[in-house]
Coordinates of C-alpha atoms (C1' of nucleotides) in Angstrom, one line a residue:
Chain A
M24 CA -54.2 4.3 36.8
S25 CA -53.4 0.7 37.7
Y26 CA -50.1 -1.0 36.9
N27 CA -49.8 -5.0 36.3
L28 CA -46.7 -6.3 38.0
S29 CA -45.5 -9.6 37.0
E30 CA -46.8 -11.6 40.3
G31 CA -44.9 -14.5 41.0
A32 CA -41.8 -13.4 39.1
L33 CA -39.8 -13.1 42.0
E34 CA -40.5 -16.7 43.3
T35 CA -39.6 -18.1 39.9
I36 CA -36.4 -16.2 40.0
M37 CA -35.4 -17.2 43.5
K38 CA -36.0 -20.7 42.6
G39 CA -33.4 -20.4 40.1
G40 CA -35.9 -20.3 37.2
N41 CA -35.8 -17.6 34.5
Y42 CA -38.5 -15.0 34.0
D43 CA -38.4 -12.8 30.8
A44 CA -38.4 -8.9 31.4
P45 CA -40.4 -9.0 34.9
I46 CA -42.3 -5.9 35.7
I47 CA -41.9 -5.0 39.4
Q48 CA -42.4 -2.3 41.7
M49 CA -39.3 -0.5 43.8
L50 CA -40.2 0.1 47.3
G51 CA -36.9 1.2 48.9
T52 CA -33.3 1.7 48.5
K53 CA -30.3 1.3 50.8
K54 CA -26.8 2.4 50.2
I55 CA -24.7 -0.6 51.0
Q56 CA -21.0 0.1 50.6
G57 CA -19.0 3.1 49.4
N58 CA -15.5 2.8 47.9
D59 CA -13.4 4.7 45.3
A60 CA -15.4 3.4 42.5
G61 CA -18.8 4.5 44.1
D62 CA -21.5 3.1 46.2
R63 CA -23.6 0.2 45.5
Y64 CA -27.3 0.2 46.2
R65 CA -29.6 -2.5 47.4
L66 CA -33.3 -2.3 46.4
L67 CA -36.6 -3.5 47.9
V68 CA -38.7 -4.6 45.2
S69 CA -42.1 -6.1 44.8
D70 CA -43.9 -8.2 42.2
G71 CA -47.3 -7.6 43.9
K72 CA -47.1 -10.9 45.5
Y73 CA -43.8 -11.1 47.3
T74 CA -41.4 -8.4 48.3
Y75 CA -37.6 -9.0 48.2
S76 CA -34.8 -6.9 49.8
F77 CA -31.6 -8.6 48.0
A78 CA -31.9 -6.8 44.7
M79 CA -28.8 -5.0 43.6
L80 CA -28.4 -2.3 41.2
A81 CA -25.7 -2.5 38.8
T82 CA -23.4 0.3 39.2
Q83 CA -23.8 1.8 36.1
L84 CA -27.4 2.2 36.8
N85 CA -26.8 4.3 40.0
I86 CA -27.1 7.5 37.9
M87 CA -30.8 6.8 37.6
L88 CA -31.3 6.7 41.4
L89 CA -28.8 9.9 41.9
S90 CA -30.5 11.7 39.1
G91 CA -34.1 11.2 40.6
E92 CA -35.3 9.2 37.7
L93 CA -35.7 6.2 39.7
T94 CA -37.5 6.7 43.0
D95 CA -39.5 4.7 45.5
Y96 CA -42.8 3.2 44.0
S97 CA -41.3 3.3 40.4
V98 CA -42.8 0.6 38.2
I99 CA -39.8 -0.7 36.3
Q100 CA -39.2 -3.4 33.7
V101 CA -36.2 -5.5 34.5
D102 CA -34.8 -5.8 31.0
Q103 CA -31.4 -7.7 32.1
F104 CA -30.6 -9.3 35.3
V105 CA -28.5 -11.9 36.8
T106 CA -28.5 -13.9 40.0
T107 CA -25.8 -14.9 42.3
L108 CA -25.6 -16.9 45.5
L109 CA -23.8 -15.2 48.5
K110 CA -22.9 -17.3 51.2
N111 CA -23.2 -15.6 54.8
V112 CA -21.5 -17.4 57.6
G113 CA -24.1 -19.2 59.8
K114 CA -27.0 -17.7 57.8
G115 CA -26.8 -20.1 54.8
E116 CA -26.8 -18.8 51.1
K117 CA -28.7 -15.9 49.9
R118 CA -29.6 -15.5 46.0
V119 CA -28.9 -11.9 45.2
I120 CA -30.5 -10.3 42.1
I121 CA -28.3 -7.8 40.2
I122 CA -30.2 -5.7 37.8
L123 CA -28.3 -4.8 35.0
A124 CA -30.8 -2.9 32.6
L125 CA -34.3 -1.5 33.4
T126 CA -36.9 0.5 32.0
I127 CA -38.9 2.8 33.8
I128 CA -42.7 2.1 33.3
A129 CA -44.1 4.6 35.6
N130 CA -42.4 7.3 37.5
G131 CA -42.8 6.8 41.4
R132 CA -43.9 10.1 41.9
D133 CA -47.1 9.6 39.8
V134 CA -47.6 5.9 41.3
R135 CA -47.1 7.2 44.9
H136 CA -48.3 4.1 46.6
K137 CA -47.2 0.4 47.2
I138 CA -49.3 -1.8 44.5
G139 CA -51.3 -4.9 46.1
N140 CA -50.3 -6.4 49.4
P141 CA -47.1 -8.1 48.8
Q142 CA -45.6 -10.2 51.7
P143 CA -41.7 -10.7 52.1
W144 CA -40.5 -13.7 50.2
S145 CA -38.9 -16.6 52.0
E146 CA -38.7 -20.1 51.2
E147 CA -40.8 -21.1 54.1
A148 CA -43.4 -18.5 52.7
T149 CA -43.7 -20.6 49.6
S150 CA -45.5 -23.8 49.4
A151 CA -42.7 -25.1 47.2
Q152 CA -40.5 -27.7 48.6
R153 CA -37.1 -26.5 50.0
P154 CA -34.4 -27.4 47.6
E155 CA -31.6 -29.6 48.8
P156 CA -28.6 -27.7 50.1
K157 CA -26.1 -27.3 47.6
P158 CA -22.6 -28.6 48.1
A159 CA -19.9 -25.7 48.6
P160 CA -17.8 -25.4 45.4
V161 CA -14.7 -27.5 45.6
T162 CA -11.6 -25.5 44.4
P163 CA -8.5 -27.6 44.4
K164 CA -5.5 -25.5 45.1
F165 CA -3.3 -25.3 42.2
T166 CA 0.5 -25.7 42.5
A167 CA 3.0 -25.5 39.8
K168 CA 4.3 -28.8 40.4
V169 CA 1.1 -30.6 38.8
E170 CA 0.3 -30.9 35.2
P171 CA -1.6 -28.0 33.9
K172 CA -4.9 -30.2 33.3
A173 CA -4.7 -31.2 37.0
A174 CA -5.5 -27.5 37.6
N175 CA -8.7 -27.9 35.9
L176 CA -11.8 -27.7 38.2
D177 CA -14.3 -30.4 37.8
S178 CA -17.2 -28.8 36.1
S179 CA -19.5 -31.2 37.8
M180 CA -18.4 -29.8 41.1
L181 CA -19.4 -26.3 40.3
S182 CA -23.0 -25.8 39.2
V183 CA -23.4 -22.9 36.6
K184 CA -26.0 -21.2 39.0
M185 CA -23.1 -21.0 41.7
T186 CA -20.8 -18.9 39.5
N187 CA -20.5 -15.1 40.2
P188 CA -21.1 -12.8 37.2
I189 CA -18.0 -10.6 36.6
S190 CA -20.2 -7.3 37.3
S191 CA -20.8 -8.5 40.8
L192 CA -17.1 -8.7 41.9
S193 CA -15.9 -6.2 44.3
P194 CA -12.9 -6.1 46.9
Y195 CA -15.5 -6.8 49.7
Q196 CA -16.3 -10.5 48.4
N197 CA -13.7 -12.9 48.5
K198 CA -15.7 -16.3 47.9
W199 CA -16.5 -16.1 44.3
V200 CA -15.9 -18.1 41.1
I201 CA -16.3 -16.6 37.8
R202 CA -16.9 -18.6 34.5
A203 CA -15.5 -16.3 31.7
R204 CA -14.0 -16.2 28.2
V205 CA -10.4 -14.8 28.0
M206 CA -10.8 -12.2 25.0
S207 CA -7.0 -11.5 24.8
K208 CA -3.8 -11.7 26.7
T209 CA -0.7 -9.7 26.5
P210 CA 2.8 -10.9 25.9
I211 CA 5.1 -11.5 29.0
R212 CA 6.7 -8.2 29.7
T213 CA 9.9 -8.0 32.1
W214 CA 11.5 -5.2 34.0
S215 CA 14.0 -4.5 36.6
N216 CA 13.8 -2.5 39.5
A217 CA 15.3 -2.2 43.1
K218 CA 13.5 -5.5 44.0
G219 CA 15.1 -7.1 40.9
E220 CA 13.8 -9.0 37.9
R221 CA 10.0 -8.6 37.5
K222 CA 7.4 -9.9 35.0
L223 CA 3.9 -9.9 34.4
F224 CA 1.2 -10.5 31.7
S225 CA -2.4 -9.4 31.8
M226 CA -5.6 -11.0 30.3
Y227 CA -8.9 -9.9 29.8
P228 CA -11.8 -12.2 30.8
C229 CA -15.4 -11.5 29.9
D230 CA -18.7 -13.2 30.8
E231 CA -22.4 -12.0 30.0
T232 CA -22.2 -9.3 32.6
G233 CA -19.0 -7.5 32.0
E234 CA -15.1 -7.8 31.5
I235 CA -12.2 -7.3 33.7
R236 CA -8.4 -7.2 33.7
A237 CA -6.6 -10.0 35.4
T238 CA -2.7 -9.3 35.8
A239 CA -0.3 -12.2 36.9
F240 CA 3.0 -11.5 38.2
K241 CA 6.4 -13.6 38.5
N242 CA 5.3 -16.9 39.9
E243 CA 1.7 -16.7 38.7
C244 CA 3.0 -15.4 35.5
D245 CA 5.1 -18.6 34.9
T246 CA 2.4 -20.7 36.2
F247 CA -0.6 -19.5 34.0
Y248 CA 1.0 -18.0 31.0
D249 CA 0.9 -21.0 28.8
M250 CA -2.2 -22.5 30.2
I251 CA -4.3 -19.4 29.4
Q252 CA -5.4 -19.5 25.9
V253 CA -7.4 -16.9 24.3
D254 CA -11.0 -17.5 23.4
K255 CA -11.3 -20.6 25.9
V256 CA -13.6 -20.4 29.0
Y257 CA -12.5 -20.7 32.4
Y258 CA -13.5 -20.8 35.8
I259 CA -11.2 -18.4 38.0
S260 CA -11.3 -18.1 41.6
R261 CA -9.4 -16.5 44.5
C262 CA -7.8 -13.5 42.7
A263 CA -7.4 -10.2 44.6
I264 CA -9.7 -7.6 43.5
K265 CA -8.8 -3.8 43.9
T266 CA -10.0 -0.7 42.2
A267 CA -8.8 -0.2 38.7
N268 CA -6.9 2.9 37.5
K269 CA -9.0 4.1 34.8
K270 CA -6.1 5.8 33.2
F271 CA -4.8 2.5 32.2
T272 CA -7.7 0.8 30.8
T273 CA -11.0 1.2 29.0
L274 CA -12.7 -1.8 30.2
K275 CA -16.0 -1.1 31.5
N276 CA -15.2 -2.2 35.1
D277 CA -14.3 -0.2 38.2
Y278 CA -12.3 -3.2 39.6
E279 CA -9.4 -5.4 38.3
M280 CA -7.9 -8.5 39.6
T281 CA -4.4 -9.8 40.5
F282 CA -3.4 -13.2 40.5
T283 CA -2.1 -14.6 43.9
A284 CA -0.7 -17.8 45.1
E285 CA -4.2 -18.9 46.1
T286 CA -5.6 -18.4 42.6
V287 CA -7.3 -21.2 41.0
V288 CA -7.9 -21.4 37.3
G289 CA -9.6 -24.4 35.5
E290 CA -10.9 -24.9 32.0
Y291 CA -14.4 -25.0 31.6
V292 CA -15.4 -27.8 29.4
G293 CA -19.2 -27.8 28.5
D294 CA -21.6 -25.5 26.6
E295 CA -19.9 -22.4 26.5
S296 CA -22.0 -20.8 23.8
A297 CA -23.8 -18.5 26.6
V298 CA -20.4 -17.0 27.4
P299 CA -19.8 -14.2 25.1
T300 CA -16.8 -13.1 23.3
V301 CA -15.1 -9.4 23.0
Q302 CA -17.8 -6.8 23.2
Y303 CA -17.0 -3.8 21.2
D304 CA -18.0 -0.2 20.8
F305 CA -17.3 0.3 16.8
L306 CA -16.8 3.8 15.8
P307 CA -16.9 4.7 12.0
I308 CA -13.7 5.9 10.8
S309 CA -15.4 9.2 9.8
E310 CA -15.8 10.1 13.2
I311 CA -12.3 9.2 14.5
A312 CA -11.0 12.6 13.4
N313 CA -13.2 14.2 16.0
K314 CA -11.8 12.2 18.8
E315 CA -9.0 13.5 21.1
T316 CA -5.7 11.9 20.8
E317 CA -4.6 9.2 23.2
T318 CA -8.3 8.1 23.2
L319 CA -8.6 4.3 22.8
I320 CA -11.0 3.3 20.0
D321 CA -13.0 0.2 18.8
L322 CA -13.3 -0.4 15.2
I323 CA -14.1 -2.8 12.3
D324 CA -12.8 -2.1 8.9
V325 CA -11.8 -3.7 5.8
C326 CA -7.7 -3.9 5.5
K327 CA -7.2 -2.3 1.9
S328 CA -3.6 -2.4 1.9
A329 CA -0.5 -3.1 4.3
S330 CA 2.8 -2.1 4.2
D331 CA 5.8 -4.5 4.5
V332 CA 7.2 -5.1 8.0
Q333 CA 9.6 -2.3 8.8
E334 CA 12.7 -2.4 11.4
L335 CA 13.7 0.6 13.3
T336 CA 15.3 1.7 16.5
A337 CA 13.5 3.4 19.4
K338 CA 15.5 6.5 20.0
S339 CA 14.5 6.6 23.7
T340 CA 15.2 3.2 24.6
G341 CA 17.5 2.0 21.7
K342 CA 15.2 -1.0 21.3
L343 CA 14.7 -2.7 17.9
L344 CA 11.1 -2.3 16.7
K345 CA 9.4 -4.0 14.0
K346 CA 6.0 -2.3 12.7
R347 CA 3.5 -2.7 9.7
E348 CA 1.1 -0.1 8.7
V349 CA -2.2 -1.2 7.5
M350 CA -4.7 1.0 5.8
L351 CA -8.1 0.4 7.0
V352 CA -11.5 1.5 5.2
D353 CA -15.1 1.2 6.1
A354 CA -18.4 2.4 4.6
S355 CA -18.3 5.8 6.1
G356 CA -15.9 7.0 3.2
G357 CA -12.9 7.1 5.6
A358 CA -9.5 5.6 5.6
V359 CA -7.2 5.2 8.6
T360 CA -3.9 3.9 9.0
L361 CA -3.3 1.2 12.0
T362 CA 0.3 0.4 13.1
L363 CA 0.9 -3.0 14.3
W364 CA 3.9 -3.8 16.3
G365 CA 6.3 -6.7 16.9
N366 CA 5.0 -10.4 16.4
E367 CA 1.5 -8.9 15.4
A368 CA 3.3 -7.0 12.6
E369 CA 5.2 -9.9 11.4
K370 CA 2.5 -12.5 11.4
F371 CA -0.3 -10.0 9.6
E372 CA -1.6 -11.1 6.2
G373 CA -3.2 -8.5 4.6
N374 CA -3.4 -9.0 1.1
T375 CA -6.6 -10.9 0.9
N376 CA -8.4 -7.7 2.3
P377 CA -9.5 -9.4 5.6
I378 CA -12.0 -7.7 8.0
L379 CA -10.2 -6.6 11.3
A380 CA -12.1 -6.0 14.3
V381 CA -9.9 -3.9 16.8
K382 CA -10.7 -3.1 20.3
G383 CA -8.7 -0.4 22.1
A384 CA -6.4 1.0 19.5
R385 CA -4.8 4.3 20.6
L386 CA -5.4 7.5 18.4
T387 CA -2.3 9.3 17.7
E388 CA -1.4 12.5 15.9
F389 CA 1.9 13.0 13.8
N390 CA 2.3 15.8 11.5
G391 CA -1.3 17.1 11.9
S392 CA -2.9 13.7 10.7
K393 CA -4.5 11.2 12.9
S394 CA -3.8 7.5 12.7
L395 CA -4.2 4.6 15.3
S396 CA -1.3 2.4 17.0
C397 CA -1.8 -0.8 18.5
L398 CA -1.0 -1.2 22.4
S399 CA -0.1 -4.5 24.2
S400 CA -3.7 -4.4 25.6
T401 CA -5.3 -3.7 21.9
M402 CA -7.4 -6.9 20.9
L403 CA -7.3 -7.9 17.1
R404 CA -9.5 -10.2 15.3
L405 CA -9.3 -11.2 11.8
N406 CA -12.6 -11.9 10.0
P407 CA -14.5 -12.2 13.0
D408 CA -18.1 -13.9 13.0
V409 CA -20.1 -10.9 13.7
P410 CA -22.9 -9.2 11.8
E411 CA -20.9 -5.9 11.3
A412 CA -18.2 -8.0 9.6
H413 CA -20.7 -9.7 7.2
K414 CA -22.1 -6.4 6.4
L415 CA -18.6 -4.9 5.7
R416 CA -17.7 -7.8 3.5
G417 CA -20.9 -7.3 1.2
W418 CA -20.0 -3.7 1.1
Y419 CA -16.3 -4.0 0.2
D420 CA -17.0 -6.8 -2.3
N421 CA -19.8 -4.9 -4.1
G422 CA -18.3 -1.6 -5.1
G423 CA -16.7 -0.4 -1.3
A424 CA -13.3 -1.5 -2.7
D425 CA -13.4 1.1 -5.4
A426 CA -15.2 3.9 -3.4
D427 CA -13.7 7.2 -3.0
I428 CA -12.1 7.5 0.4
V429 CA -10.9 10.4 2.6
N430 CA -7.8 9.1 4.3
I431 CA -7.7 10.9 7.7
S432 CA -4.0 9.4 8.2
A433 CA -2.7 11.1 4.9
K434 CA 0.5 12.9 5.5
S435 CA 0.0 16.7 5.1
G436 CA 1.9 18.1 2.0
N437 CA 2.7 14.7 0.9
F438 CA 1.4 12.9 -2.0
T439 CA -1.4 11.3 0.0
G440 CA -3.4 14.6 0.2
G441 CA -6.3 15.5 -1.7
S442 CA -9.1 13.6 -3.2
N443 CA -8.7 10.3 -5.1
E444 CA -11.3 11.4 -7.5
W445 CA -10.0 11.7 -11.1
I446 CA -10.8 15.1 -12.7
S447 CA -9.9 16.6 -16.0
F448 CA -7.8 19.8 -16.8
S449 CA -10.8 21.6 -17.6
E450 CA -12.5 20.7 -14.3
A451 CA -9.2 21.7 -12.4
E452 CA -9.5 25.0 -14.4
S453 CA -13.0 25.5 -13.5
R454 CA -12.5 24.7 -9.8
Q455 CA -9.7 27.3 -9.9
L456 CA -7.3 24.8 -8.4
G457 CA -4.0 26.4 -7.5
T458 CA -5.2 30.0 -6.8
G459 CA -5.5 29.7 -3.3
E460 CA -3.0 30.4 -0.5
K461 CA -2.2 26.7 -0.2
G462 CA -1.4 24.4 -3.1
D463 CA -4.1 22.0 -4.6
Y464 CA -3.9 18.3 -5.1
Y465 CA -5.7 16.6 -7.7
S466 CA -5.6 13.4 -9.7
L467 CA -6.1 12.9 -13.3
L468 CA -5.8 10.1 -15.9
G469 CA -3.5 11.6 -18.7
V470 CA -0.9 10.8 -21.5
L471 CA 2.5 11.8 -21.2
T472 CA 2.9 13.9 -24.5
F473 CA 6.5 15.2 -24.1
T474 CA 9.6 15.1 -21.9
F475 CA 12.3 17.9 -21.8
S476 CA 15.1 15.1 -21.5
E477 CA 18.2 17.2 -22.2
N478 CA 20.0 17.5 -18.9
A479 CA 17.3 15.7 -16.9
V480 CA 19.8 14.4 -14.3
Y481 CA 22.1 16.6 -12.3
K482 CA 24.6 16.2 -9.6
A483 CA 22.9 16.8 -6.2
C484 CA 24.2 17.6 -2.8
P485 CA 25.0 14.4 -1.0
Q486 CA 23.3 15.5 2.2
E487 CA 20.2 13.3 3.1
Q488 CA 17.7 16.2 3.2
C489 CA 19.3 18.7 0.9
N490 CA 19.5 17.6 -2.9
K491 CA 20.3 21.1 -3.9
K492 CA 22.3 21.1 -7.5
L493 CA 26.0 21.4 -7.0
V494 CA 28.4 23.7 -8.6
D495 CA 31.4 21.9 -10.2
Q496 CA 34.4 23.8 -8.9
E497 CA 36.5 22.2 -11.5
N498 CA 39.0 21.0 -9.0
G499 CA 37.3 17.7 -8.0
L500 CA 35.1 19.2 -5.7
F501 CA 31.5 20.3 -5.7
R502 CA 30.0 23.3 -4.0
C503 CA 26.4 23.3 -2.3
E504 CA 25.2 27.0 -1.9
K505 CA 22.6 25.6 0.4
C506 CA 24.8 23.8 3.0
N507 CA 27.6 26.4 2.1
R508 CA 30.4 24.0 1.9
E509 CA 32.2 21.7 -0.8
Y510 CA 32.1 17.9 -1.0
P511 CA 34.1 15.5 -3.1
N512 CA 31.0 13.3 -3.5
Y513 CA 27.6 13.7 -4.9
K514 CA 24.4 11.8 -5.7
H515 CA 22.7 11.8 -9.1
R516 CA 18.9 13.1 -9.1
I517 CA 16.3 13.6 -11.8
L518 CA 14.3 16.8 -12.5
L519 CA 12.2 16.4 -15.6
A520 CA 9.9 19.0 -17.2
A521 CA 7.2 17.1 -19.3
N522 CA 4.0 17.8 -20.8
V523 CA 0.7 15.8 -19.8
S524 CA -2.4 16.0 -21.9
D525 CA -6.0 14.7 -21.3
P526 CA -9.1 15.0 -23.7
T527 CA -9.9 18.5 -22.2
G528 CA -6.3 20.1 -22.2
D529 CA -2.8 19.9 -21.4
Q530 CA -0.2 21.0 -18.8
R531 CA 3.5 21.7 -18.2
V532 CA 4.4 19.8 -15.1
T533 CA 7.8 19.0 -13.2
L534 CA 8.6 15.5 -12.0
F535 CA 11.0 15.3 -9.1
N536 CA 13.4 12.6 -8.6
E537 CA 11.0 9.7 -7.0
A538 CA 8.1 10.5 -9.4
A539 CA 10.6 10.5 -12.4
E540 CA 12.2 7.2 -11.4
T541 CA 8.7 5.7 -11.2
M542 CA 7.7 6.8 -14.5
L543 CA 10.8 6.1 -16.5
G544 CA 11.2 2.6 -14.6
K545 CA 14.9 3.5 -14.0
S546 CA 16.9 4.8 -11.2
A547 CA 18.6 8.3 -11.3
E548 CA 21.9 6.6 -11.3
E549 CA 21.4 4.4 -14.0
I550 CA 20.1 7.3 -16.3
A551 CA 23.2 9.3 -15.2
R552 CA 25.3 6.5 -16.5
L553 CA 23.6 6.3 -19.8
S554 CA 23.7 10.0 -20.1
E555 CA 27.4 9.7 -19.9
Y556 CA 28.3 6.6 -21.8
D557 CA 25.2 5.4 -24.0
K558 CA 23.5 8.3 -25.2
N559 CA 21.1 6.2 -27.4
E560 CA 19.9 4.1 -24.6
Y561 CA 19.3 7.5 -22.7
N562 CA 17.1 8.9 -25.5
K563 CA 15.4 5.4 -26.0
I564 CA 14.1 5.5 -22.2
F565 CA 12.5 8.8 -23.0
D566 CA 11.2 7.8 -26.3
E567 CA 9.4 4.7 -24.8
V568 CA 7.7 6.4 -22.1
K569 CA 6.3 8.9 -24.5
F570 CA 2.3 8.9 -25.1
K571 CA 2.0 6.3 -22.1
T572 CA -1.2 6.7 -20.0
F573 CA -0.5 7.2 -16.2
V574 CA -2.6 8.1 -13.3
F575 CA -1.0 11.4 -12.3
K576 CA -1.3 13.0 -8.8
F577 CA -0.6 16.7 -9.0
R578 CA 0.1 19.8 -6.7
T579 CA -0.6 22.8 -8.4
K580 CA -0.2 26.5 -7.2
M581 CA 0.0 29.8 -8.7
E582 CA 3.4 31.4 -8.6
N583 CA 4.5 35.1 -9.5
F584 CA 7.5 35.4 -11.4
N585 CA 8.5 38.7 -12.8
D586 CA 5.1 40.2 -12.2
E587 CA 3.7 37.3 -14.3
S588 CA 1.4 34.5 -12.4
R589 CA 2.0 31.2 -13.6
L590 CA 0.4 27.8 -12.7
K591 CA 3.4 25.6 -11.3
T592 CA 2.2 21.9 -11.4
T593 CA 4.4 19.2 -9.9
V594 CA 3.9 15.5 -10.3
V595 CA 3.8 14.2 -6.6
N596 CA 2.9 10.6 -7.8
V597 CA 2.6 8.7 -10.9
Q598 CA 1.3 5.3 -11.2
P599 CA 0.7 2.8 -14.1
V600 CA -3.1 2.5 -14.9
D601 CA -5.2 -0.1 -13.0
Y602 CA -7.6 -1.1 -15.4
K603 CA -10.0 -2.7 -13.2
D604 CA -10.1 0.4 -10.9
G605 CA -10.4 2.8 -14.1
I606 CA -13.3 0.9 -15.4
A607 CA -15.1 1.0 -12.1
R608 CA -14.7 4.8 -12.2
L609 CA -16.0 5.2 -15.8
L610 CA -19.0 2.8 -14.6
K611 CA -19.5 5.1 -11.6
N612 CA -19.5 8.3 -13.8
I613 CA -22.0 6.7 -16.4
K614 CA -24.2 5.8 -13.6
T615 CA -24.1 9.4 -12.1
A616 CA -24.4 11.0 -15.6
T617 CA -27.4 8.8 -16.8
G618 CA -29.1 7.3 -13.8
V619 CA -29.0 4.0 -15.7
Q620 CA -27.8 1.1 -13.5
V621 CA -24.8 -0.7 -15.2
Chain B
dC13 C1' 4.3 -5.1 42.2
dC14 C1' 2.6 -2.8 35.8
dC15 C1' 0.8 1.6 33.9
dC16 C1' 6.2 1.1 28.6
dC17 C1' 3.7 0.9 24.0
dC18 C1' 8.0 2.7 20.7
dC19 C1' 9.0 5.2 14.1
dC20 C1' 8.3 8.9 10.6

DNA sequence: CCCCCCCC
């Protein structure tokens, strides 16, 4: 068996050219340094003509060596690589090839020999002319006194070939310049400790080889915060590199950087199309429920709806918080709530059903249902220009908007439980809904045929969570049996029995306060007032609602009462009919029943 | 040097 190596590929690459997916042979490895994040390996490689010993394996590929998959004499195709110039004092510069992705063409244990008679590569060994020595990159020192623009490096001083890939940065290398796009930056956060007032912001640069977190404290925070703009490409140099604590980041980098007084940042002005933007690892909503809470998740979804901004006070810190809950859906048939905070909550515009790309939202659990929450490090993009977004838009605008969804953030025991599918009373019966241990929820399009309007409103316990009907003590006080105390005041609540019909049957139902208020279009207090002072108007409210059609959501459960079991059905939600939605459901049923495309 | 990320 013989193997064709890409003869001459290394020479092309060494001279700064490109070579697409070269096939080379690995002849040896050397562990070059160990640190907390793991070892790095240097490879001796051959293209059949030359050997070269300054090839590095990207750390994510170390596993191929450690597992024994990649051994000496293996023939590999280098699917992705970058080169970087390293300067060694007294030895000039050295071009290092960093192998980012590879495919094993032949196992070293099968090949078992060096292919051809390759000679060590050096510039002298080639017939090519020695290139002119390149000038060292000039990195003018930034001081806060000058205009931010003055901090910009002159692009012409830095050849693109002289920038270092983010994936090559390590604490052992202090001369480097990266050219990277800022994926996002956090707001400035301040805190105090024994050393006084502190502040910081973080930003997240990425290039074609990777991503990294960069944090600026105090002076550097002041200096760079306004200058750094999301989505712009910068040259960044002279930050301190340290091992990242994986507990606090999901970025695929073992290191992170800290701005120092020496740090130089310059805006890159030129063709930036090769510098990628945020890299995602999108997860369909249907798979979120399988993930552990606290996991950080990337997703791309359609915003189906969004709540208003709500203000609340954090119990632990007393801080005033603003939040907005966004309901996201995707083609996996799932829905999930994403909570936005602060400024992000305030500026969010959800009623055009935008596509939202999210990187690093935290999975949380509350009352048995899962939802997502934004952190300061979470990256949000509205209607990003990525293929997944266009696909989603097409799906949503062509039926996805009306698709049945399973909301994994539904509050259990609340009106959002159960399926959104409309069924009939006869289907509810044949499915034996309500006969199980727990109650069952179902939705139905039905007509309100009767209300038992007499005594529909009562005086309820004024305690927030109680709502128990009070006993009038006839002395100006009202007794709550549940709280076991008397109150001088009360609130009005509605408890309404009614009848709902659909073409297949009918059902006696109960509406509690909120559902009744929605259906009647009046508050309990108003109805109480009319009950006392204007009986005609009171009766009119119930007359007008009769024979109206609604979308009901019921909770039904078999209850035993005096040896008799009876289905108790409560209206947990009632909404007027959205005819667009109703027609879409009818069309879908026709399609399913007939196979006819409509 | 942060590493909190909130609420129902």
